[in-house]
Amino acid sequence: MRIKNTEGDFGAIRRRFIKRLKGVYKDITALLKQDTLSREDVENIRNIIHKLAGSGATFGFSGISLGASYCEDYLVRALNEENFKSVKPQLTTFLSVIGELIEFHPDEPVLEVKPRMPLSREAKHVYLLEDDHELAGYIAGELLLDDYQVVLFSSVAEINEAVYKVLPAAIIADIILPEGSEAGIDWVNAINKVIKPPIPVIFISEKGDFNTRLNAVRAGADYYLKKPLIMKQLKQALYESVYKKPYTPYRVMLIDDDQLLAEAFKLDLLHHDINVTIVTEPFNAVEEIERFKPELILLDLYMPSCNGIELGQIIRQWPEFASIPIVFMSVERDVRKQLDAIRLAGDDFLVKPIEPWQLSVQVLARVRRARMINFYQEELATEIAHQKIHDQLTGLPNRNYMELKIHELLSDAKLTKGKLLALLWMDIDNFSHLNDVLGHKAGDQIIIDVANRLSSVLSNSDSLCRLGGDEYAILLNRENGQVDIETFCKEVMALFVAPFKIGSETLRVTLSMGVSLYVEGADTTAHEIIKAGDIALYHAKLAGRNNYVLFSEKMAERLSRNLWLESELRRSIDKDQLDLFYQPKFSADGKQLVGAEALLRWHHPEIGLISPEEFIPIAERSSLITDIAYWVMNSCCYQINVWKEQGVCVPPIAINLSARELEDPDFLNDIVVIPERYNIAPGALQIELTERTVAKQDSFIVNALNRLTSAGFSIAIDDFGTGYSSLKNLQQMPISLLKIDRSFVINVPEDKGNSSITETIVRLGEKMAVDVLAEGVETEAEAAFLQEIGCQYIQGFLYSKPLQSSNFLELIKSHASGIEIV
């Protein structure tokens, strides 16, 4: 049978095969006329017959393939046994078969293969059954770009009426519809029982469970795509459903030293819209794979210069080729050798001779599956690449993106010509507390809402990134003079004046922000810009949060010193560098010693005395503050016990604790038993907390205070007047003493404002039935005013500065008769 078409002529290839048979007949006949056959002669004959065994049936001569196969087996035995005399009778018999075919073969009728005609415009009607109108509109708009005419339906009733009037080329159907959770499947199942042949159907759905997919398959679905849709995937599925051919032609490589057979295979594959390239020389294969990028390789097992298994193993050594399916082809019928080929380098094995239709079916199935796998691998790789530089929660670029973007901008030559590059590094104030109180779901919503507000002030050239946790960064990239950086920072801070609505809660959320700037012409790296922004943020938090700070070199120096101090502070306890001083407390007239406040001092062997104002904040920002509090509590109790054993009547000593220590239940459990360890009553100690700590009115603070008072400690509120406590909150706490902050005592009574505040606090103490102490009293006038308005106690340099333990002991002894236990 001869086949004519525009892409090649099978009849011409078949005639070339018959011409090859004549050449084979002539060459073997000449060899048989020799007296003897050498090993080389037999091997050459075997190679010739091997090709005939694998190709005869392909060209319509199954007898040639069968005879050649038997003859080749005989020649292989002869080669193994070195018995070349016995091959002549076998070859003579095979030549007679070839001679008969050469002498008589009927002319075959010509079968014209017409190329597929594209569907008419009318045939590109697509029905879309989708009740999500926004999604339906998006799909219709995208398919319109590919010249499809999409008719939209939102219910089964609507589409059912239309489909019996005009049959569409394909149907895209949602599964979950107003009529039911599988209404789309039920409807398709019903129409496919009536309409023959069935209409191609592509299901789209958020459902992805096994049973739903099974029902879709049974209903006759061509494809099942899970939402959210990948439009490229939908277009490909629709094209292949409508046109019954690949969205883009498949690419197949044939590696076979039999040129004629390869051309016959190629011709048939071309009829199925498969692009084919032929390689007859194995040494050119890798270079051709790089050029052609095949989706499937058909590889002959036996080739003289390099066998198929060797070539397959070489191909697999290239990472970019490792996933290309390799199908071996050979007349080899030994199952063990077939399995070896698959095990070492292949995916399948086809036994020659192969009918063209058989090859095309195998190739189409293999390539379709390979393309599907590649598609999902590409999507996965794209998703991984996206996730690598994007935050999953907000969808914003992440830290990796920010670093890459800064590198890119710094390498841009135009940046040095009037460009402003600024990094705003920020985080949410007290986010961990919000997260703990409201829960992680609410915390995630805060993260998203903050991102949305920040996005509202950006231009197209700016970038907003979420760095992780509650940290963000804005990368400003604008023309110099286009924006004033401080004005922009104020604009960002103003975004957070309005409260946030999270569920039923209305919250005030604020940010702290550090700003680093690229200096035009400076030799600055991305790492340095990021580090500067982080340092500036650190100082913004030190300054009280809810503000912004621009980076300066002094900040870096200060941070470096703080890091060094933190490192040294960790060793200070073991190296006996810490000491306690005692700030005495007196009655307002200064005559009675009523107590003292234990103050920590750090004597560093290299730089001398380090102020608590410098190292206490460092300790509070690390875990060191708890270790130091243990040390202070134990040291103070030990000292009180020593004095008691000396017969000294010791007034109550106050110890300062922070909110961080009160949050730790283990810490509370440990300190309440420390006084007992040193044989002193808990009443010998007073716990001082800042007003800012108790003003939060958090449940853990209240619980901690109740635990301390029930254990016998008294509670004092330090720095009172600065923490904005409400009277209602204070009355709910077990407080015995209010300490007026030094800032309200200065220059009373001359400073009328301070005088008024101080007197108000004293009156508040009277109403609450708690004592009041004024801090930082330095003048007789201040002491006289405080005594006049009824303030009970005074602490300050007027009567005594902080004293070492030995000096405080002398003070206690000098006031032995006038010590008041408060």
Coordinates of N, CA, C and O in Angstrom, one line a residue, residues 11 51 168 174 328 430 502 523 538 596 638 648 658 678 683 700 704 773 797:
G11 N 5.3 5.3 0.2 CA 5.6 4.4 -1.0 C 7.0 4.6 -1.5 O 7.7 3.6 -1.8
K51 N 19.3 -5.7 10.6 CA 18.4 -4.6 10.2 C 17.1 -5.0 9.5 O 16.1 -4.5 9.7
P168 N -21.9 22.5 21.6 CA -20.6 23.2 21.6 C -19.4 22.3 21.3 O -19.6 21.1 21.2
D174 N -18.1 23.7 36.2 CA -17.9 23.6 37.6 C -18.6 22.3 38.2 O -19.6 21.9 37.6
F328 N 13.5 1.7 24.4 CA 14.4 1.0 23.6 C 13.6 0.2 22.5 O 12.5 -0.2 22.7
N430 N 5.1 45.2 70.5 CA 4.5 44.3 71.4 C 3.6 43.2 70.7 O 2.6 42.8 71.2
I502 N -10.1 43.6 64.5 CA -9.8 42.2 64.4 C -10.9 41.4 65.1 O -11.0 41.3 66.3
D523 N 30.7 53.7 48.7 CA 31.0 52.3 48.5 C 30.3 51.4 49.5 O 30.9 50.9 50.5
Y538 N 16.6 49.1 66.3 CA 16.9 48.8 67.6 C 16.8 50.0 68.5 O 16.3 50.0 69.6
A596 N 15.1 50.9 102.9 CA 16.1 51.2 101.9 C 15.7 50.5 100.6 O 15.0 49.5 100.6
Y638 N 20.8 37.3 102.0 CA 22.1 36.9 102.7 C 22.6 38.0 103.6 O 22.9 37.8 104.8
V648 N 21.3 43.3 114.7 CA 20.9 44.6 114.1 C 19.4 44.5 113.7 O 19.0 43.5 113.0
S658 N 11.1 43.4 87.2 CA 10.5 43.8 85.9 C 9.4 42.9 85.5 O 9.2 41.8 86.0
Y678 N 17.2 31.8 104.0 CA 18.1 32.6 104.8 C 17.5 33.0 106.1 O 18.0 33.9 106.8
G683 N 8.3 39.6 104.9 CA 8.0 41.0 105.2 C 9.3 41.8 105.3 O 9.2 43.1 105.3
F700 N -1.4 38.2 83.9 CA -0.3 37.6 84.6 C 0.4 38.6 85.6 O 0.9 38.1 86.6
A704 N 0.6 37.6 89.5 CA 1.9 37.6 90.1 C 1.9 38.4 91.4 O 2.5 38.0 92.4
L773 N 5.8 57.9 99.0 CA 7.2 58.3 99.2 C 7.6 59.1 98.0 O 7.2 58.8 96.8
F797 N 19.2 62.5 97.9 CA 20.5 62.9 98.3 C 20.4 63.9 99.5 O 21.5 64.2 100.1

